[in-house]
Every structure is written in structure tokens, then in C-alpha cells.
Tab-separated table of C-alpha atoms in Angstrom:
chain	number	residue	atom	x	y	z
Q	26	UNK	CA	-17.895	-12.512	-19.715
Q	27	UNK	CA	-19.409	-9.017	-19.908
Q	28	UNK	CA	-20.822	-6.894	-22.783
Q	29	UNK	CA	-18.188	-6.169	-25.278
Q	30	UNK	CA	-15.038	-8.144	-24.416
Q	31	UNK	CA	-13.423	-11.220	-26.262
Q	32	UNK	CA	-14.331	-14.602	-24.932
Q	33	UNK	CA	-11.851	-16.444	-22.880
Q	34	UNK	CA	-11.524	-19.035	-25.655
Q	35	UNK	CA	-10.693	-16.990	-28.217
Q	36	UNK	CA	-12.983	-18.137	-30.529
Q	37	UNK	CA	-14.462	-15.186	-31.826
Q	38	UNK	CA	-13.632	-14.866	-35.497
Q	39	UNK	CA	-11.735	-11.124	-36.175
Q	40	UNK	CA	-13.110	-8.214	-37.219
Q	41	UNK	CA	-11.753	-6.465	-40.059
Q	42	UNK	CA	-11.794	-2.163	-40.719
Q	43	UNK	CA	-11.835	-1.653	-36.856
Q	44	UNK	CA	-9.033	0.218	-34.621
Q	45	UNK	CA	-7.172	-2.438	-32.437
Q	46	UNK	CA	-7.763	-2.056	-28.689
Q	47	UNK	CA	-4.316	-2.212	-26.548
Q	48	UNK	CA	-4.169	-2.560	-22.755
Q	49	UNK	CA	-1.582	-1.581	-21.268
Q	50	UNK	CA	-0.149	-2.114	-17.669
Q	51	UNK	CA	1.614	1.011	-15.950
Q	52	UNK	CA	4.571	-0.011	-13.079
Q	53	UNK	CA	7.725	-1.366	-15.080
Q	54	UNK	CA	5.690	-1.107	-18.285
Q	55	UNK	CA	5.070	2.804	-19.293
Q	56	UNK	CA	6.195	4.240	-15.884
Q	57	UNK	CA	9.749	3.798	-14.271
Q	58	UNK	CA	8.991	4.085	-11.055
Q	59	UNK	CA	12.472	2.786	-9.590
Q	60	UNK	CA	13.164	6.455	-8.622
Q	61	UNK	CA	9.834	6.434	-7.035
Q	62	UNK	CA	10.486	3.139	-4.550
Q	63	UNK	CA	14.347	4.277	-4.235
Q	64	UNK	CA	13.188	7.358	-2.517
Q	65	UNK	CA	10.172	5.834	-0.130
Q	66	UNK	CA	12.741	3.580	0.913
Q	67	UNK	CA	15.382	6.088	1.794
Q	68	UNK	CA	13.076	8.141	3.437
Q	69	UNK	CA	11.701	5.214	6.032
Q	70	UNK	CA	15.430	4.505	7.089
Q	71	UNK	CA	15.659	8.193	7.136
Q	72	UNK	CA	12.782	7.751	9.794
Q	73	UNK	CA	14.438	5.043	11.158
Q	74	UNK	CA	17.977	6.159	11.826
Q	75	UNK	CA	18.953	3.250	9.837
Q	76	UNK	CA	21.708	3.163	6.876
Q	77	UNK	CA	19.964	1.598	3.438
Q	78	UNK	CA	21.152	-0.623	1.389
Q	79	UNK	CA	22.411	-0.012	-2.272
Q	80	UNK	CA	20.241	1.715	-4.714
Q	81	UNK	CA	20.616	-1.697	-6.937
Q	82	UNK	CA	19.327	-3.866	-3.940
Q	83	UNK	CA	16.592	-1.820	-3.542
Q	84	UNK	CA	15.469	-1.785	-6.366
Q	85	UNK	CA	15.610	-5.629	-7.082
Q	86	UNK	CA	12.751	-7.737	-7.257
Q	87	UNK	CA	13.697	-9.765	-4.244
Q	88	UNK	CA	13.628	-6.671	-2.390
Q	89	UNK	CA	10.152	-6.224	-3.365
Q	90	UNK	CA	8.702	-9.600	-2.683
Q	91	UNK	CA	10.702	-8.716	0.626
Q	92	UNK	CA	7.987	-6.550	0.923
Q	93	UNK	CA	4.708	-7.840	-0.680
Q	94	UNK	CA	5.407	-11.039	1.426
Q	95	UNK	CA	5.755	-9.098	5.306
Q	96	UNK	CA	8.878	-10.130	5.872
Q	97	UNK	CA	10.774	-6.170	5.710
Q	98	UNK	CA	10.815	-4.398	8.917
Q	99	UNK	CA	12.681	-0.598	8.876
Q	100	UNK	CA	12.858	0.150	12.476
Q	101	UNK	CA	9.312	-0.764	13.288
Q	102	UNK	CA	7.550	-0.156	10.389
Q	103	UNK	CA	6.330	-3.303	7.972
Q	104	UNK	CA	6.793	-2.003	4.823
Q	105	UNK	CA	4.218	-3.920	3.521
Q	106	UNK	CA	2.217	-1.426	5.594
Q	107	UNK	CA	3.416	1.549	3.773
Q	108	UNK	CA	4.248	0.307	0.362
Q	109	UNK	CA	1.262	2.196	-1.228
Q	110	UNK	CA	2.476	5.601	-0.112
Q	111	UNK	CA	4.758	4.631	-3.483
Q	112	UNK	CA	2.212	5.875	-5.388
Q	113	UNK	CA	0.343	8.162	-2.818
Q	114	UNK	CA	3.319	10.145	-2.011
Q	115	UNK	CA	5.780	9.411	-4.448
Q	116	UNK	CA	4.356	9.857	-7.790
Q	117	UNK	CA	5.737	12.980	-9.174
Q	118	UNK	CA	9.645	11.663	-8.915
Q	119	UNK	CA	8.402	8.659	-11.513
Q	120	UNK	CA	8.677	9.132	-15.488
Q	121	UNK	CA	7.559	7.711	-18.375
Q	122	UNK	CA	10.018	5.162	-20.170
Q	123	UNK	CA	11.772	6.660	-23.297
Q	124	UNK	CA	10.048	6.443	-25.994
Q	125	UNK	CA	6.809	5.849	-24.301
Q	126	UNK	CA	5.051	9.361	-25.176
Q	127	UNK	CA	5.876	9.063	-29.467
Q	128	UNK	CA	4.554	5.314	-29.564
Q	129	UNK	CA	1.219	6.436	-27.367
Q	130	UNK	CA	0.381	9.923	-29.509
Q	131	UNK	CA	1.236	7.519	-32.839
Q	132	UNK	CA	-1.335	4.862	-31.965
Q	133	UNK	CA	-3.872	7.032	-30.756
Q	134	UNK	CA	-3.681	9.305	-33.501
Q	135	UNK	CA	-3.974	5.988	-35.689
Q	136	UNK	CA	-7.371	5.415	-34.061
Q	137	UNK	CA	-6.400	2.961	-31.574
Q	138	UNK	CA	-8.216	2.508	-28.467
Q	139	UNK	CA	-5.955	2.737	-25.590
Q	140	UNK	CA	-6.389	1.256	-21.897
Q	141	UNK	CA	-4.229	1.317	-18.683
Q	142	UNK	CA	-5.097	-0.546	-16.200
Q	143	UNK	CA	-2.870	-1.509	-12.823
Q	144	UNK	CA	-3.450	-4.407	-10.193
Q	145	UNK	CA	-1.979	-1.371	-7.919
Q	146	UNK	CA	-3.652	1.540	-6.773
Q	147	UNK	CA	-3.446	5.255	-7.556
Q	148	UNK	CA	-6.183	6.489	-10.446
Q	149	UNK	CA	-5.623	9.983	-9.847
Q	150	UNK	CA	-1.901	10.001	-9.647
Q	151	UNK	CA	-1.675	8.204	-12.888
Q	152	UNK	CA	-3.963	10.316	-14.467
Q	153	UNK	CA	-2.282	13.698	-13.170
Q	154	UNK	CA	1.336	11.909	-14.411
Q	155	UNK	CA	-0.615	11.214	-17.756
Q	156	UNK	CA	-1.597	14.590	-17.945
Q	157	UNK	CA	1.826	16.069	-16.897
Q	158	UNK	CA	3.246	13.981	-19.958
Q	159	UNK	CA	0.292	15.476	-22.285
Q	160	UNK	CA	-0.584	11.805	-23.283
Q	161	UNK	CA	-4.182	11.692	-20.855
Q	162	UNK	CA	-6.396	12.248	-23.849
Q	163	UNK	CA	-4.723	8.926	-25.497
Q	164	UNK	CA	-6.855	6.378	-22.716
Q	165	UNK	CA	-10.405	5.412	-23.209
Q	166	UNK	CA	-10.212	4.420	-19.778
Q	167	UNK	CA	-7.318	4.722	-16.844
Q	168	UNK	CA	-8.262	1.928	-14.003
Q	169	UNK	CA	-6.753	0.850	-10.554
Q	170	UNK	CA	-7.434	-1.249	-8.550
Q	171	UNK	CA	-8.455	1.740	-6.700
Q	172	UNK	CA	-11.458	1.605	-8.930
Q	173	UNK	CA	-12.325	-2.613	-8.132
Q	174	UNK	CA	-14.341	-1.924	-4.578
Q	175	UNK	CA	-14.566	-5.759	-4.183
Q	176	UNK	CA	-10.428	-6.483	-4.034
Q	177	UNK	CA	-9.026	-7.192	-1.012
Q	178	UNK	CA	-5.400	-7.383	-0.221
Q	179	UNK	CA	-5.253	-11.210	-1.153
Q	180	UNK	CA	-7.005	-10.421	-4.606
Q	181	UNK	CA	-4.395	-11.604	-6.809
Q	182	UNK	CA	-2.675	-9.277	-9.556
Q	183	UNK	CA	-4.152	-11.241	-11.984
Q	184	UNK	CA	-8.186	-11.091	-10.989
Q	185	UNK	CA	-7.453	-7.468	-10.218
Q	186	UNK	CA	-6.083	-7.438	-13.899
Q	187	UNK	CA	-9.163	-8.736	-15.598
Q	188	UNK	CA	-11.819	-7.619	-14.273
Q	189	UNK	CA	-10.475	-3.662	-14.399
Q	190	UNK	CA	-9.745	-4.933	-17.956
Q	191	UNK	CA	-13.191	-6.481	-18.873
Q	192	UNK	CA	-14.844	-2.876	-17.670
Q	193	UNK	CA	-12.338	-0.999	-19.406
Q	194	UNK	CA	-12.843	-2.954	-22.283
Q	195	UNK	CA	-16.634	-2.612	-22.180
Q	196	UNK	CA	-15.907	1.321	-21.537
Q	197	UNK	CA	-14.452	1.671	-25.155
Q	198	UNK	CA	-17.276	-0.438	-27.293
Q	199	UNK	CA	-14.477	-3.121	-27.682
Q	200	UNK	CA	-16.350	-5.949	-29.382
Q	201	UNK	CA	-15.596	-9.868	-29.702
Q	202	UNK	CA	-13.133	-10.912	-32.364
Q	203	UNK	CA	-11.861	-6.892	-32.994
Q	204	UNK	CA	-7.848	-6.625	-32.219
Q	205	UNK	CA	-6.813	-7.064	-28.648
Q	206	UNK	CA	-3.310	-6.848	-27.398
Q	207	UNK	CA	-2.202	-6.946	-23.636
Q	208	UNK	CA	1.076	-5.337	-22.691
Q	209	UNK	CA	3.301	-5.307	-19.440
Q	210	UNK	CA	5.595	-6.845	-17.637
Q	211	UNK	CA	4.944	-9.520	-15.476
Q	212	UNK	CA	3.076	-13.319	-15.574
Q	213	UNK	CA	-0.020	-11.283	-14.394
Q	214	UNK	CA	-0.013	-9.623	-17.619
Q	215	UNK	CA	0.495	-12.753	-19.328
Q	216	UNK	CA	-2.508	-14.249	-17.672
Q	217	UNK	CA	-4.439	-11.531	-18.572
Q	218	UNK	CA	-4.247	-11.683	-22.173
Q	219	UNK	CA	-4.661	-15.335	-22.622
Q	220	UNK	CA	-7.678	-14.802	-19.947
Q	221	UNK	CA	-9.095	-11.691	-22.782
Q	222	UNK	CA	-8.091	-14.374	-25.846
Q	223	UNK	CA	-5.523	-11.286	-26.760
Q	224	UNK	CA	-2.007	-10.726	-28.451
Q	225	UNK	CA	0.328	-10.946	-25.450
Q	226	UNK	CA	3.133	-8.166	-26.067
Q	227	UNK	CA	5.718	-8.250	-23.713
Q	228	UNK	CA	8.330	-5.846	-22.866
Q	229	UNK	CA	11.652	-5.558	-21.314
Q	230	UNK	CA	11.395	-3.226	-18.634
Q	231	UNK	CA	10.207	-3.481	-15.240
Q	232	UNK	CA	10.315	-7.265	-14.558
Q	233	UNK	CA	10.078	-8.398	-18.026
Q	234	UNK	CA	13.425	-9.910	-18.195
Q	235	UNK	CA	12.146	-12.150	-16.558
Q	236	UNK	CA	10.007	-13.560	-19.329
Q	237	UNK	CA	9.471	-17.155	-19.908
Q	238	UNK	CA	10.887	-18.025	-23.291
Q	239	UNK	CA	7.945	-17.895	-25.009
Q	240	UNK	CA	3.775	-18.742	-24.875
Q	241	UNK	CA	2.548	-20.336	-23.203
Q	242	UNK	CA	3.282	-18.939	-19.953
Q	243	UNK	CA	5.215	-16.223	-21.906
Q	244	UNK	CA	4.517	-13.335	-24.467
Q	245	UNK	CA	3.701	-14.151	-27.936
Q	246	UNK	CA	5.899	-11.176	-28.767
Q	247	UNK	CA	8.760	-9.427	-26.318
Q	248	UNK	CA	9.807	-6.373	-27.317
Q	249	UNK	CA	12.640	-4.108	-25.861
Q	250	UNK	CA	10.353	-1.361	-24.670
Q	251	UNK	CA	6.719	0.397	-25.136
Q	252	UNK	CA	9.044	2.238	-27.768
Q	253	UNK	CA	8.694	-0.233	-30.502
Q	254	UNK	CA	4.822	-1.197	-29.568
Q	255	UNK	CA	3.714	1.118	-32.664
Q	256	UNK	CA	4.741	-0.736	-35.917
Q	257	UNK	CA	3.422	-3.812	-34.350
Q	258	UNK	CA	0.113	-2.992	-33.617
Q	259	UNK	CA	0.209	-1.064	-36.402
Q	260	UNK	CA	1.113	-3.047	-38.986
Q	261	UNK	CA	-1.780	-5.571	-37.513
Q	262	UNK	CA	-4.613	-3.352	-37.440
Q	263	UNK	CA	-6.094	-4.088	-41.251
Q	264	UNK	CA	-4.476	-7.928	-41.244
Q	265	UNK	CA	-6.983	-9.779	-43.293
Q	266	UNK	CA	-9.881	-11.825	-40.971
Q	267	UNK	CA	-7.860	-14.492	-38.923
Q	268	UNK	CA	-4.246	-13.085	-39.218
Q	269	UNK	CA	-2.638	-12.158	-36.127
């Protein structure tokens, strides 16, 4: 592992009097980007003379693996093909989840160190939607995977996941055995936090209902939304040494 992250086996002892780092993920974990898909997806059977199907089968997850697998055609286009104009193009109709601006201004102005990072692309949009929300200046560091030069499209979520989060991580001064939590959405996230040795924080949007009960192949805490993240890291920042 590099520089300043946690080791994989967790067994760095904690370090007490220091801000807690939080990673976050961004699709279905701060940003709602249903609206986002709903509308790239109108708009190719738009260009396709085609009638779509309900907004709730859109915007379904086996809709999308639909489309991460090859299998959706609209007229001629793979969607697969096109699926990143989502972010390209489509940015500006997504939003931040409720709640999601309070909880990020309250733990930054705590002195937490806050990272996004996203096995998708798009650095810039996320950092113009982070800026149109006022909540930029929260992130130490704002990664994609348009940022990871070496990921190809078979890359999985996951590897995208930690190595954007071992740089980001190294970005901040986060050092071995200091707080760590890892929030999103889906198993990727998951992996990543038992990969970093962190607090796995799950939440309830996005994909996240679709959870495994518990660690360990789910969260070690599920929460409704980013809305309640605040107390909890919060109220584990000055734990004694060893407390989680």
C-alpha cells in the first residue's frame, strides 16, 4: 500500500485527537442521478423513433446491467456505447440527495477530511455540480476514474475504487490507524472499505437496498441517507484508541 493509507489488514492501532477521513462515493450515494439516466434514455428513443418504456423500468437496476452488460440496443445504438454521455451531457438535470449539503458543511466544518471518489467518469462535472451546490471547498480530493489513466473498460468498480481511493487518501495526509469510513451504495463500496481496513457506512439510496444483511459482504452500519452520516462520524471522531 502507498504512503499514508490504512493497511489492508487493519491492523494499525487508532489514532486519537485527529479529524476522521470519510470517502464517499457519488452515483446513488450523494447525487440522484435517476433524472439524469431518465432523460439520456428518452432522448436516444427520441433519436430512434422508438416509444420508451416506463420511467420506473428505466430506472431499475436491471435496466442498467441491461446496459453495462451490451445487451440494450435503441434503434442501432448499444447503449453501452453511449452510457457515459450520462455524465458528459447530462449532468446539470442531477441533484444532490436531501439532506446531503447540511451533513457535508457539518463535517467539514468539524475538521473532517472529505473524499469523493467514483469508479465512473466525469471529474469536472462533479466538481462544477459540487460547486453549483456550494459544497466544492468540503473535498480534499474529487477523483474519477477519469483521473486512473491505467483503467480500461474491464477494470472492475472495485480496483477503480481503491486505487482513486489510496491517492486520494495519500492527497489529504491520511495516516495508518486515524478514522476511516467508506460510504456508498453498492458491493464495490463494500469492498473498498474492507480493502482500506475502514468503517463501512452504507446508505439507502441508489442501490443500497440492496444491502446484504450485514458484514461481511455488507455495511457495518446502513443508514437511510448521507443525511444522517454526521452524528455518526461525529460522535466517533475522539472515541478512545481502539473504539470504533
Amino acid at each position: 500500500m502507498s504512503g499514508g493509507t490504512a493497511a489492508d489488514d487493519g491492523s494499525a492501532a487508532a489514532v486519537p485527537g485527529r479529524p476522521a477521513t470519510v470517502v464517499l462515493d457519488r452515483d446513488g450515494t450523494l447525487l440522484d442521478f435517476y433524472e439524469m439516466f431518465h432523460r439520456f434514455v428518452l432522448d436516444l428513443h427520441a433519436d430512434a423513433g422508438a416509444v420508451p418504456p416506463p420511467r420506473e423500468e428505466i430506472v431499475s437496476y436491471p435496466y442498467w446491467t441491461s446496459i453495462t452488460s451490451g445487451a440494450l440496443r435503441i434503434g442501432t445504438v448499444r447503449v453501452r456505447d453511449r452510457v457515459d454521455d450520462v455524465v458528459r451531457r447530462y449532468m446539470p438535470h442531477g441533484t444532490l440527495y436531501e439532506g446531503t449539503v447540511p451533513t457535508l458543511t457539518a463535517l467539514a466544518a468539524a475538521g473532517a477530511r472529505l473524499l469523493l471518489v467514483s469508479s465512473w467518469i466525469g471529474t469536472a462535472q462533479t466538481r462544477d455540480l459540487l460547486r453549483l451546490h456550494g459544497v466544492e471547498y468540503c473535498f480534499g480530493a474529487v477523483l474519477t476514474r477519469d483521473d486512473l489513466a491505467e483503467a480500461t473498460e474491464a477494470t472492475p468498480d472495485a480496483e477503480v475504487k481503491v486505487a482513486l481511493a489510496r491517492r486520494a487518501l495519500d492527497l489529504v495526509g491520511h495516516r495508518p490507524g486515524e478514522r476511516l469510513f467508506v460510504v456508498g451504495d453498492t458491493a464495490a463500496d463494500v469492498t473498498l472499505g474492507r480493502r482500506l481496513a475502514a468503517t463501512v457506512v452504507g446508505v439507502q439510496t441508489g442501490n443500497g437496498r440492496m444491502f446484504a444483511s450485514g458484514p461481511p459482504d455488507g455495511p457495518d452500519v446502513l443508514l437511510p441517507s448521507v443525511a444522517t452520516l454526521a452524528p455518526l462520524v461525529l460522535d466517533l471522531i475522539d472515541l478512545p484508541e481502539g473504539s470504533r
